[in-house]
Coordinates of C-alpha atoms in Angstrom, one line a residue:
L1 CA -64.1 46.8 -48.2
P2 CA -66.1 47.3 -45.2
V3 CA -66.6 44.3 -42.8
D4 CA -69.7 43.7 -41.5
E5 CA -70.6 43.2 -38.0
D6 CA -71.2 38.8 -38.7
V7 CA -67.5 39.0 -39.7
R8 CA -66.1 40.6 -36.9
Q9 CA -67.7 38.7 -34.4
R10 CA -66.9 35.4 -36.3
F11 CA -63.1 36.6 -35.6
H12 CA -63.5 37.2 -32.3
D13 CA -65.3 34.3 -31.6
L14 CA -62.7 32.5 -33.3
W15 CA -59.4 34.1 -31.9
V16 CA -60.6 35.3 -28.2
A17 CA -61.1 32.1 -26.4
D18 CA -60.8 31.3 -22.6
T19 CA -57.8 30.5 -20.8
Y20 CA -57.4 27.9 -18.4
S21 CA -55.0 27.9 -15.3
P22 CA -52.9 25.0 -15.6
S23 CA -52.4 25.3 -11.8
D24 CA -56.0 24.7 -11.2
T25 CA -56.6 21.1 -10.7
A26 CA -59.9 21.1 -12.7
D27 CA -58.3 23.4 -15.3
R28 CA -55.6 21.0 -15.6
A29 CA -57.6 18.0 -15.8
F30 CA -59.7 19.6 -18.7
L31 CA -56.5 20.4 -20.7
R32 CA -55.1 16.7 -19.9
A33 CA -58.2 15.4 -21.7
V34 CA -57.9 17.9 -24.8
L35 CA -54.3 16.4 -25.3
A36 CA -55.3 12.7 -24.8
A37 CA -58.3 13.3 -26.9
R38 CA -56.0 14.5 -30.1
D39 CA -52.8 12.5 -29.1
E40 CA -54.1 9.2 -29.4
G41 CA -51.6 8.0 -26.6
L42 CA -48.0 9.5 -28.2
L43 CA -47.8 11.9 -25.3
T44 CA -46.3 10.5 -22.0
D45 CA -47.5 12.4 -19.1
A46 CA -44.5 14.4 -18.4
V47 CA -44.9 15.4 -22.0
R48 CA -48.5 16.4 -21.6
D49 CA -47.4 18.2 -18.5
A50 CA -44.7 20.3 -20.3
V51 CA -47.2 21.2 -23.4
I52 CA -49.8 22.2 -20.7
D53 CA -47.2 24.2 -18.5
C54 CA -46.0 26.1 -22.1
S55 CA -49.5 26.6 -23.0
G56 CA -50.5 29.0 -20.3
G57 CA -53.6 27.5 -20.5
V58 CA -54.4 28.9 -23.7
V59 CA -56.1 26.0 -25.6
R60 CA -55.1 27.3 -29.3
D61 CA -51.3 27.3 -27.9
L62 CA -51.8 23.8 -26.3
L63 CA -52.8 22.1 -29.5
K64 CA -50.2 24.1 -31.6
L65 CA -47.6 23.2 -29.1
A66 CA -48.2 19.6 -29.0
D67 CA -48.3 19.3 -32.8
A68 CA -44.7 21.1 -33.1
A69 CA -43.6 19.2 -30.7
A70 CA -44.5 15.7 -32.4
R71 CA -43.3 17.2 -35.7
D72 CA -40.1 17.9 -34.7
A73 CA -39.9 14.4 -33.3
A74 CA -40.8 12.8 -36.2
A75 CA -38.8 15.1 -38.3
E76 CA -35.4 13.7 -36.0
G77 CA -36.9 10.0 -36.1
A78 CA -37.5 10.0 -32.6
D79 CA -39.8 7.1 -31.4
A80 CA -41.6 9.5 -29.1
V81 CA -42.2 12.7 -28.1
E82 CA -40.0 14.2 -25.4
V83 CA -40.1 17.3 -23.4
R84 CA -36.9 18.2 -25.3
H85 CA -39.0 18.6 -28.0
V86 CA -41.5 20.8 -26.6
D87 CA -39.0 23.0 -25.2
V88 CA -37.5 23.3 -28.8
A89 CA -41.0 23.7 -30.0
S90 CA -42.1 26.4 -27.4
A91 CA -38.6 28.4 -27.8
A92 CA -39.4 28.8 -31.4
M93 CA -43.3 29.7 -30.9
G94 CA -42.2 32.2 -28.3
E95 CA -39.9 33.9 -31.1
D96 CA -42.9 33.7 -33.5
A97 CA -44.6 35.6 -31.1
V98 CA -42.6 38.6 -30.4
G99 CA -41.7 38.7 -34.3
L100 CA -45.0 39.6 -34.8
L101 CA -45.0 42.5 -32.7
T102 CA -44.9 46.2 -34.1
P103 CA -41.7 48.0 -33.2
S104 CA -43.4 50.4 -31.1
L105 CA -45.5 47.5 -29.1
R106 CA -42.6 45.3 -29.1
R107 CA -40.4 48.5 -27.3
L108 CA -43.3 48.9 -24.4
F109 CA -43.7 45.0 -23.9
E110 CA -39.5 44.7 -23.6
K111 CA -40.1 48.0 -21.0
W112 CA -42.9 46.2 -19.2
R113 CA -40.8 42.8 -19.0
R114 CA -37.7 44.8 -17.7
G115 CA -40.4 46.4 -14.9
E116 CA -39.7 50.0 -16.7
P117 CA -42.8 52.6 -17.1
P118 CA -43.7 53.6 -20.3
D119 CA -42.1 56.8 -21.8
A120 CA -44.7 60.0 -21.3
N121 CA -45.9 59.6 -25.1
E122 CA -46.7 55.8 -24.6
S123 CA -49.6 54.1 -23.3
L124 CA -49.4 50.5 -21.9
D125 CA -53.2 50.2 -21.5
D126 CA -55.7 47.2 -21.8
A127 CA -55.8 47.9 -25.7
A128 CA -52.0 47.5 -25.4
F129 CA -52.5 44.4 -23.4
E130 CA -55.0 42.7 -25.6
A131 CA -52.7 43.1 -28.6
L132 CA -49.9 41.8 -26.8
R133 CA -52.2 38.7 -25.8
M134 CA -53.8 38.3 -29.2
R135 CA -50.0 38.3 -30.4
G136 CA -49.2 35.3 -27.6
C137 CA -46.7 37.3 -26.1
V138 CA -49.4 37.9 -22.6
V139 CA -51.6 35.7 -20.7
E140 CA -54.3 37.5 -18.0
R141 CA -55.2 35.5 -15.1
D142 CA -57.4 36.7 -12.5
G143 CA -57.1 40.6 -13.8
E144 CA -53.4 39.9 -13.9
W145 CA -51.0 40.1 -16.7
S146 CA -47.8 38.4 -17.1
V147 CA -45.7 36.9 -19.7
H148 CA -46.7 34.0 -21.5
P149 CA -45.0 31.0 -20.6
L150 CA -43.8 29.8 -23.9
L151 CA -41.7 33.4 -23.4
Q152 CA -40.5 32.5 -20.0
R153 CA -39.2 28.9 -21.4
A154 CA -37.7 30.4 -24.3
E155 CA -36.1 32.7 -21.9
R156 CA -34.8 29.5 -19.5
R157 CA -33.3 28.0 -22.5
G158 CA -31.0 31.2 -23.4
K159 CA -33.4 31.8 -26.5
A160 CA -35.0 35.0 -25.3
A161 CA -36.4 37.2 -28.3

């Protein structure tokens, strides 16, 4: 079935959201306010900071990560959400993001992460980076692409995809 332009625009509006810089004071305050409005005081400042840092400033990831960490804490019967719950949730989300890549896009992503140039028949252009961003593998700040913090945290925990 053909997709009309209205549906395309709605999809774009839903999935392409602004990102905020966790290192910017105003952006971090906004992200803290978003969490505070949703977590009803259940998250400590340390947990909020971990969620913000792992989210890369992507609100969708911020909310998903906070929810996953809270579910993990509840599943183990913990009285509170702890940073370790955020670590577990972020590693799982990072693994899921890489798992969604097509084999060719995954090869390009892994080469880029290692600092290797693409093969002559491959292209790591804006469309490829946009595909990686949509799958939660990279974030863009000031025209520069970097590995999403979820994946960075997973690597530090020894669970790199």
